[in-house]
Amino acid sequence: MKKIILILLLMLPLALFAQERPTVEQLFSVKTVKVKEELLSHTKKNYGYVVADEARIYDVTPRFGGFVEKLYANKIYTYVKKGEPLVTLYSPEVYKAKEDYLNSYTYTKVRNNKGMLKSAKLKLELLGLSQKEIDTVLKEKRVSRYTTIYAPVSGYIFVKNILQGSAFNAKKKLFEIVNLDEVWVETKIFEDDVAWIKNADDFTLNFKTTPKIYKTKSKLLYPNLDPKEATLTMRLRLKNEDNTLFPGMYANIISKDKAQRYLTLPQSAVIHKDGKYYVFMVGEYEGEYEPIEVNVKQFDNQTYIILNGLSANDEVVNNALFMMDSDAQINGLY
């Protein structure tokens, strides 16, 4: 490819011929920049929202029917701790099973029949009674008419299907308790970004409701594509021990891939013409610049990644647009 030599004398007033001829750089401020090798990470911004972790949602569903005697968790969205009483109830089925267990224990004192005692205890366990209540039957040698259901985990009551004095049947869900010590944030990923997001390993999230910045590396891409939006759902897991985040909150998500080494130039040093990209490399002589075709990829609004055509420390014109107005364009050299 021909080299471009900027001839500037024709543009100078005659009075300047009597003086020492200025250089191209002095006249036109032709600044140059070197190709850098940098360690860079790509970033993308998305929006998402908090959802509860399905593995931390618990249904309280008795295996027997009964009647509510005292309702402790009487308000929805109440926070309960693991082991706290939710409701005390009377169940004819449970009452009879406890009597059978006590009678079996009394019988085995006279006649050794451990199988019958074991079977009676198993029935109570299958009905879902706590070990503490089962042990109380033998400890106190009497049967209470009432049974208490305790919170299996700490969390918020998102569903409450009973009232004081309610009757219920077996298999009815009385409560749904949601533990928010860990939550998910879901966001939509366009199909074109899927290959890139698979290499992303660092996610920073922030929310309007708290100044805290959350970071995570735990992600999961759902293996199904929404055909209407051409998007996949990505799930990020966040620690939330202080229960600051609640389902439905919106999140700003910055995704970053693994850092890699790239050859870079500022965007101003690269010019796009006729479907190709060019830079103007500094020639051997002062004021000499050679247009070089390069293969580039945009990194951000200020930087190009050089895929081929240049090496580290190669020197090029920092303002390629200036060269577009030079004799090189006029003469059709590129």
Short mmCIF file of C-alpha atoms in Angstrom, two decimals:
data_model
loop_
_atom_site.label_atom_id
_atom_site.label_comp_id
_atom_site.label_asym_id
_atom_site.label_seq_id
_atom_site.Cartn_x
_atom_site.Cartn_y
_atom_site.Cartn_z
CA MET A 1 0.00 0.00 0.00
CA LYS A 2 1.29 3.46 -0.89
CA LYS A 3 2.48 5.74 1.85
CA ILE A 4 0.93 9.14 2.45
CA ILE A 5 3.22 12.17 2.70
CA LEU A 6 1.44 15.33 3.71
CA ILE A 7 2.64 18.25 1.60
CA LEU A 8 1.85 21.38 3.51
CA LEU A 9 4.03 23.99 1.86
CA LEU A 10 1.31 24.94 -0.64
CA MET A 11 -0.91 25.87 2.28
CA LEU A 12 1.59 28.28 3.83
CA PRO A 13 1.79 32.02 3.25
CA LEU A 14 4.75 33.07 1.11
CA ALA A 15 6.16 34.99 4.02
CA LEU A 16 6.83 31.74 5.80
CA PHE A 17 9.27 30.56 3.13
CA ALA A 18 11.83 32.94 4.53
CA GLN A 19 11.55 31.23 7.88
CA GLU A 20 12.50 27.75 9.02
CA ARG A 21 9.88 25.31 7.76
CA PRO A 22 7.63 24.02 10.59
CA THR A 23 6.94 20.32 10.95
CA VAL A 24 3.59 18.68 10.19
CA GLU A 25 3.00 18.11 13.87
CA GLN A 26 3.69 21.74 14.66
CA LEU A 27 1.28 22.98 12.01
CA PHE A 28 -1.61 20.62 12.42
CA SER A 29 -1.06 19.09 15.85
CA VAL A 30 -0.91 15.56 14.46
CA LYS A 31 -0.77 13.65 17.71
CA THR A 32 0.01 9.96 17.85
CA VAL A 33 -0.79 7.11 20.19
CA LYS A 34 0.70 3.69 20.73
CA VAL A 35 -1.16 0.39 20.67
CA LYS A 36 -1.54 -0.77 24.26
CA GLU A 37 -1.80 -4.25 25.70
CA GLU A 38 -4.35 -4.07 28.53
CA LEU A 39 -6.09 -6.45 30.91
CA LEU A 40 -9.79 -5.72 30.37
CA SER A 41 -13.19 -7.06 31.34
CA HIS A 42 -16.37 -6.49 29.40
CA THR A 43 -19.35 -5.20 31.35
CA LYS A 44 -23.06 -5.14 30.60
CA LYS A 45 -25.93 -3.57 32.49
CA ASN A 46 -29.26 -5.31 33.02
CA TYR A 47 -32.30 -4.90 35.20
CA GLY A 48 -33.87 -7.62 37.32
CA TYR A 49 -36.12 -8.24 40.27
CA VAL A 50 -35.97 -10.23 43.51
CA VAL A 51 -37.83 -13.53 43.82
CA ALA A 52 -37.99 -15.98 46.70
CA ASP A 53 -35.80 -19.08 46.59
CA GLU A 54 -38.14 -22.00 45.93
CA ALA A 55 -36.00 -24.23 48.13
CA ARG A 56 -36.75 -21.90 51.06
CA ILE A 57 -40.53 -21.91 50.74
CA TYR A 58 -42.25 -24.22 53.24
CA ASP A 59 -45.88 -25.34 53.37
CA VAL A 60 -47.41 -26.19 56.74
CA THR A 61 -49.93 -28.87 55.79
CA PRO A 62 -51.20 -31.20 58.56
CA ARG A 63 -51.74 -34.86 57.76
CA PHE A 64 -54.92 -34.83 59.83
CA GLY A 65 -58.07 -32.74 60.20
CA GLY A 66 -59.06 -30.72 63.23
CA PHE A 67 -60.28 -27.49 64.81
CA VAL A 68 -58.30 -24.35 65.67
CA GLU A 69 -58.21 -23.69 69.40
CA LYS A 70 -55.61 -20.90 69.51
CA LEU A 71 -54.06 -19.12 66.55
CA TYR A 72 -50.68 -17.58 67.37
CA ALA A 73 -49.66 -16.58 63.82
CA ASN A 74 -52.81 -14.57 63.21
CA LYS A 75 -51.50 -12.02 60.71
CA ILE A 76 -50.15 -12.46 57.21
CA TYR A 77 -46.53 -11.40 56.58
CA THR A 78 -45.71 -11.88 60.26
CA TYR A 79 -42.10 -12.95 60.83
CA VAL A 80 -41.80 -16.16 62.83
CA LYS A 81 -38.73 -17.92 64.16
CA LYS A 82 -38.07 -21.62 63.81
CA GLY A 83 -39.75 -23.50 66.67
CA GLU A 84 -42.29 -20.79 67.50
CA PRO A 85 -45.90 -22.03 67.92
CA LEU A 86 -48.15 -21.28 64.95
CA VAL A 87 -51.44 -22.81 66.07
CA THR A 88 -52.85 -25.05 68.79
CA LEU A 89 -55.64 -27.34 67.61
CA TYR A 90 -57.82 -30.27 68.54
CA SER A 91 -57.80 -33.32 66.28
CA PRO A 92 -59.89 -36.40 67.18
CA GLU A 93 -57.54 -38.56 65.07
CA VAL A 94 -54.40 -37.33 66.83
CA TYR A 95 -56.04 -37.57 70.25
CA LYS A 96 -56.93 -41.21 69.68
CA ALA A 97 -53.44 -42.01 68.34
CA LYS A 98 -51.86 -40.53 71.47
CA GLU A 99 -54.19 -42.58 73.67
CA ASP A 100 -53.22 -45.73 71.77
CA TYR A 101 -49.55 -44.91 72.29
CA LEU A 102 -49.97 -44.43 76.04
CA ASN A 103 -52.07 -47.62 76.32
CA SER A 104 -49.45 -49.58 74.40
CA TYR A 105 -46.77 -48.33 76.75
CA THR A 106 -48.86 -49.35 79.78
CA TYR A 107 -49.54 -52.77 78.23
CA THR A 108 -45.84 -53.44 77.58
CA LYS A 109 -45.18 -52.93 81.28
CA VAL A 110 -47.24 -56.06 81.94
CA ARG A 111 -46.49 -58.04 78.81
CA ASN A 112 -43.38 -57.53 76.74
CA ASN A 113 -44.69 -56.39 73.35
CA LYS A 114 -42.26 -53.82 71.99
CA GLY A 115 -43.64 -54.27 68.47
CA MET A 116 -47.03 -52.88 69.47
CA LEU A 117 -45.42 -49.88 71.22
CA LYS A 118 -43.20 -49.19 68.25
CA SER A 119 -46.17 -49.34 65.88
CA ALA A 120 -48.19 -46.89 68.02
CA LYS A 121 -45.28 -44.45 68.12
CA LEU A 122 -44.77 -44.75 64.35
CA LYS A 123 -48.39 -43.75 63.78
CA LEU A 124 -47.82 -40.50 65.70
CA GLU A 125 -44.68 -39.80 63.71
CA LEU A 126 -46.51 -40.41 60.42
CA LEU A 127 -49.20 -37.99 61.51
CA GLY A 128 -46.47 -35.35 61.73
CA LEU A 129 -46.30 -34.81 65.50
CA SER A 130 -43.09 -33.33 66.85
CA GLN A 131 -40.75 -35.59 68.79
CA LYS A 132 -41.16 -33.29 71.77
CA GLU A 133 -44.94 -33.87 71.88
CA ILE A 134 -44.55 -37.64 71.45
CA ASP A 135 -42.08 -37.81 74.34
CA THR A 136 -44.42 -35.73 76.51
CA VAL A 137 -47.08 -38.48 76.33
CA LEU A 138 -44.87 -40.97 78.16
CA LYS A 139 -43.18 -38.41 80.35
CA GLU A 140 -46.42 -37.09 81.84
CA LYS A 141 -48.32 -40.39 81.58
CA ARG A 142 -51.36 -38.57 80.27
CA VAL A 143 -52.77 -37.47 76.92
CA SER A 144 -53.46 -33.85 76.09
CA ARG A 145 -56.46 -33.12 73.90
CA TYR A 146 -54.53 -30.45 72.06
CA THR A 147 -51.69 -30.48 69.58
CA THR A 148 -49.46 -27.55 68.68
CA ILE A 149 -47.89 -26.98 65.28
CA TYR A 150 -44.55 -25.15 65.31
CA ALA A 151 -42.76 -23.15 62.61
CA PRO A 152 -40.43 -25.50 60.71
CA VAL A 153 -38.16 -22.58 59.70
CA SER A 154 -37.70 -18.89 60.32
CA GLY A 155 -39.38 -16.66 57.78
CA TYR A 156 -42.39 -14.62 56.76
CA ILE A 157 -45.94 -15.99 56.58
CA PHE A 158 -46.89 -15.33 52.97
CA VAL A 159 -50.06 -17.45 53.05
CA LYS A 160 -52.49 -17.99 55.97
CA ASN A 161 -55.59 -20.07 55.29
CA ILE A 162 -57.15 -20.39 58.76
CA LEU A 163 -58.79 -18.16 61.35
CA GLN A 164 -59.47 -18.48 65.04
CA GLY A 165 -62.02 -21.31 65.43
CA SER A 166 -61.59 -22.64 61.89
CA ALA A 167 -62.11 -26.29 61.02
CA PHE A 168 -59.84 -27.89 58.45
CA ASN A 169 -59.37 -31.21 56.71
CA ALA A 170 -56.24 -33.25 56.26
CA LYS A 171 -53.94 -32.05 53.44
CA LYS A 172 -55.11 -28.44 53.68
CA LYS A 173 -52.27 -25.91 53.55
CA LEU A 174 -52.58 -23.79 56.67
CA PHE A 175 -49.48 -21.60 56.22
CA GLU A 176 -46.78 -20.85 53.69
CA ILE A 177 -43.55 -19.65 55.28
CA VAL A 178 -40.88 -18.03 53.11
CA ASN A 179 -37.32 -17.82 54.36
CA LEU A 180 -35.49 -14.84 52.80
CA ASP A 181 -31.99 -15.42 54.20
CA GLU A 182 -31.04 -16.11 50.58
CA VAL A 183 -32.95 -14.80 47.56
CA TRP A 184 -32.76 -14.93 43.79
CA VAL A 185 -32.56 -12.03 41.38
CA GLU A 186 -33.89 -12.86 37.93
CA THR A 187 -33.06 -10.93 34.77
CA LYS A 188 -33.70 -11.38 31.06
CA ILE A 189 -30.74 -12.07 28.76
CA PHE A 190 -31.10 -11.52 25.03
CA GLU A 191 -30.18 -14.47 22.83
CA ASP A 192 -27.27 -12.53 21.27
CA ASP A 193 -25.67 -12.11 24.72
CA VAL A 194 -25.97 -15.72 25.86
CA ALA A 195 -22.50 -16.75 24.66
CA TRP A 196 -20.96 -13.75 26.44
CA ILE A 197 -22.90 -14.15 29.69
CA LYS A 198 -21.72 -17.76 30.02
CA ASN A 199 -18.20 -16.38 30.57
CA ALA A 200 -19.35 -13.72 33.02
CA ASP A 201 -18.24 -14.58 36.56
CA ASP A 202 -18.71 -11.36 38.51
CA PHE A 203 -22.03 -9.64 39.19
CA THR A 204 -22.60 -6.41 41.12
CA LEU A 205 -26.12 -5.44 42.15
CA ASN A 206 -27.67 -2.41 43.79
CA PHE A 207 -31.19 -1.50 44.87
CA LYS A 208 -33.05 1.75 45.50
CA THR A 209 -34.10 0.64 48.98
CA THR A 210 -30.59 0.20 50.39
CA PRO A 211 -27.13 1.73 49.84
CA LYS A 212 -25.57 -1.71 50.23
CA ILE A 213 -23.76 -3.12 47.19
CA TYR A 214 -24.25 -6.85 46.61
CA LYS A 215 -21.77 -9.09 44.80
CA THR A 216 -22.16 -12.66 43.67
CA LYS A 217 -20.66 -15.24 41.35
CA SER A 218 -23.52 -17.72 41.65
CA LYS A 219 -25.60 -17.78 38.46
CA LEU A 220 -27.91 -20.12 36.59
CA LEU A 221 -29.24 -19.76 33.04
CA TYR A 222 -32.67 -21.31 32.68
CA PRO A 223 -32.58 -23.83 29.80
CA ASN A 224 -35.62 -22.47 28.00
CA LEU A 225 -35.96 -19.53 25.62
CA ASP A 226 -38.92 -17.19 25.57
CA PRO A 227 -39.82 -17.23 21.85
CA LYS A 228 -41.78 -13.97 22.04
CA GLU A 229 -38.93 -11.94 23.52
CA ALA A 230 -35.98 -14.08 22.35
CA THR A 231 -34.61 -14.02 25.91
CA LEU A 232 -33.33 -16.44 28.50
CA THR A 233 -33.79 -15.96 32.22
CA MET A 234 -30.65 -15.72 34.35
CA ARG A 235 -30.87 -16.27 38.09
CA LEU A 236 -28.38 -14.83 40.58
CA ARG A 237 -28.23 -15.96 44.21
CA LEU A 238 -27.73 -13.35 46.94
CA LYS A 239 -27.12 -13.61 50.68
CA ASN A 240 -29.81 -11.68 52.56
CA GLU A 241 -29.33 -12.48 56.24
CA ASP A 242 -30.58 -9.05 57.33
CA ASN A 243 -33.77 -9.53 55.26
CA THR A 244 -33.32 -6.18 53.53
CA LEU A 245 -34.38 -7.54 50.14
CA PHE A 246 -37.96 -8.63 49.47
CA PRO A 247 -39.60 -10.29 46.45
CA GLY A 248 -40.52 -7.81 43.75
CA MET A 249 -37.72 -5.30 44.39
CA TYR A 250 -35.97 -4.08 41.23
CA ALA A 251 -32.21 -4.40 40.84
CA ASN A 252 -29.52 -2.82 38.68
CA ILE A 253 -27.12 -5.55 37.59
CA ILE A 254 -23.59 -5.04 36.26
CA SER A 255 -22.20 -8.22 34.73
CA LYS A 256 -18.47 -8.60 34.14
CA ASP A 257 -16.65 -11.37 32.31
CA LYS A 258 -13.22 -12.80 33.06
CA ALA A 259 -10.41 -10.30 32.45
CA GLN A 260 -8.31 -10.95 29.32
CA ARG A 261 -5.40 -9.23 27.62
CA TYR A 262 -6.26 -7.21 24.52
CA LEU A 263 -4.52 -4.83 22.15
CA THR A 264 -6.39 -1.53 22.31
CA LEU A 265 -6.63 1.87 20.66
CA PRO A 266 -8.85 4.84 21.42
CA GLN A 267 -11.89 5.09 19.16
CA SER A 268 -10.58 8.32 17.62
CA ALA A 269 -7.57 6.46 16.15
CA VAL A 270 -9.72 4.13 14.04
CA ILE A 271 -11.79 5.20 11.03
CA HIS A 272 -14.54 3.22 9.32
CA LYS A 273 -14.78 3.53 5.52
CA ASP A 274 -16.47 1.36 2.91
CA GLY A 275 -17.13 -1.41 5.40
CA LYS A 276 -13.51 -1.58 6.52
CA TYR A 277 -11.51 -0.16 9.41
CA TYR A 278 -8.26 1.76 9.04
CA VAL A 279 -5.57 3.37 11.16
CA PHE A 280 -2.76 5.64 10.01
CA MET A 281 0.57 4.24 11.12
CA VAL A 282 3.52 6.56 11.61
CA GLY A 283 5.98 6.10 8.76
CA GLU A 284 9.75 6.09 8.66
CA TYR A 285 10.01 9.80 7.89
CA GLU A 286 8.51 12.80 9.62
CA GLY A 287 5.05 13.63 8.27
CA GLU A 288 4.72 10.22 6.63
CA TYR A 289 1.67 8.08 7.51
CA GLU A 290 0.58 4.78 6.06
CA PRO A 291 -3.08 3.70 6.06
CA ILE A 292 -3.32 0.19 7.49
CA GLU A 293 -6.45 -1.94 7.35
CA VAL A 294 -7.20 -3.54 10.73
CA ASN A 295 -9.71 -5.93 12.15
CA VAL A 296 -11.29 -4.46 15.27
CA LYS A 297 -14.10 -5.00 17.75
CA GLN A 298 -15.66 -2.25 19.84
CA PHE A 299 -14.97 -2.64 23.55
CA ASP A 300 -16.87 0.42 24.77
CA ASN A 301 -17.71 3.93 23.60
CA GLN A 302 -14.08 5.04 23.85
CA THR A 303 -12.04 1.95 22.96
CA TYR A 304 -11.49 -0.53 20.14
CA ILE A 305 -9.95 -3.96 20.57
CA ILE A 306 -7.43 -4.71 17.78
CA LEU A 307 -7.93 -8.27 16.60
CA ASN A 308 -5.22 -8.19 13.92
CA GLY A 309 -3.22 -5.81 11.75
CA LEU A 310 -1.19 -4.19 14.54
CA SER A 311 1.16 -5.15 17.33
CA ALA A 312 1.76 -3.75 20.80
CA ASN A 313 3.60 -0.38 20.77
CA ASP A 314 2.86 0.32 17.10
CA GLU A 315 2.37 4.08 16.75
CA VAL A 316 -0.62 5.50 14.87
CA VAL A 317 -2.33 8.86 14.43
CA ASN A 318 -4.61 9.57 17.35
CA ASN A 319 -7.14 11.46 15.22
CA ALA A 320 -7.90 9.36 12.16
CA LEU A 321 -10.70 11.69 11.11
CA PHE A 322 -8.13 14.41 10.45
CA MET A 323 -6.41 12.11 7.98
CA MET A 324 -9.68 11.63 6.13
CA ASP A 325 -9.35 15.25 5.03
CA SER A 326 -5.80 14.78 3.87
CA ASP A 327 -4.45 14.23 0.38
CA ALA A 328 -4.73 10.49 0.97
CA GLN A 329 -8.50 10.59 0.66
CA ILE A 330 -8.43 13.00 -2.24
CA ASN A 331 -6.06 10.75 -4.19
CA GLY A 332 -8.09 7.62 -3.44
CA LEU A 333 -5.26 5.81 -1.77
CA TYR A 334 -7.60 3.93 0.57
#
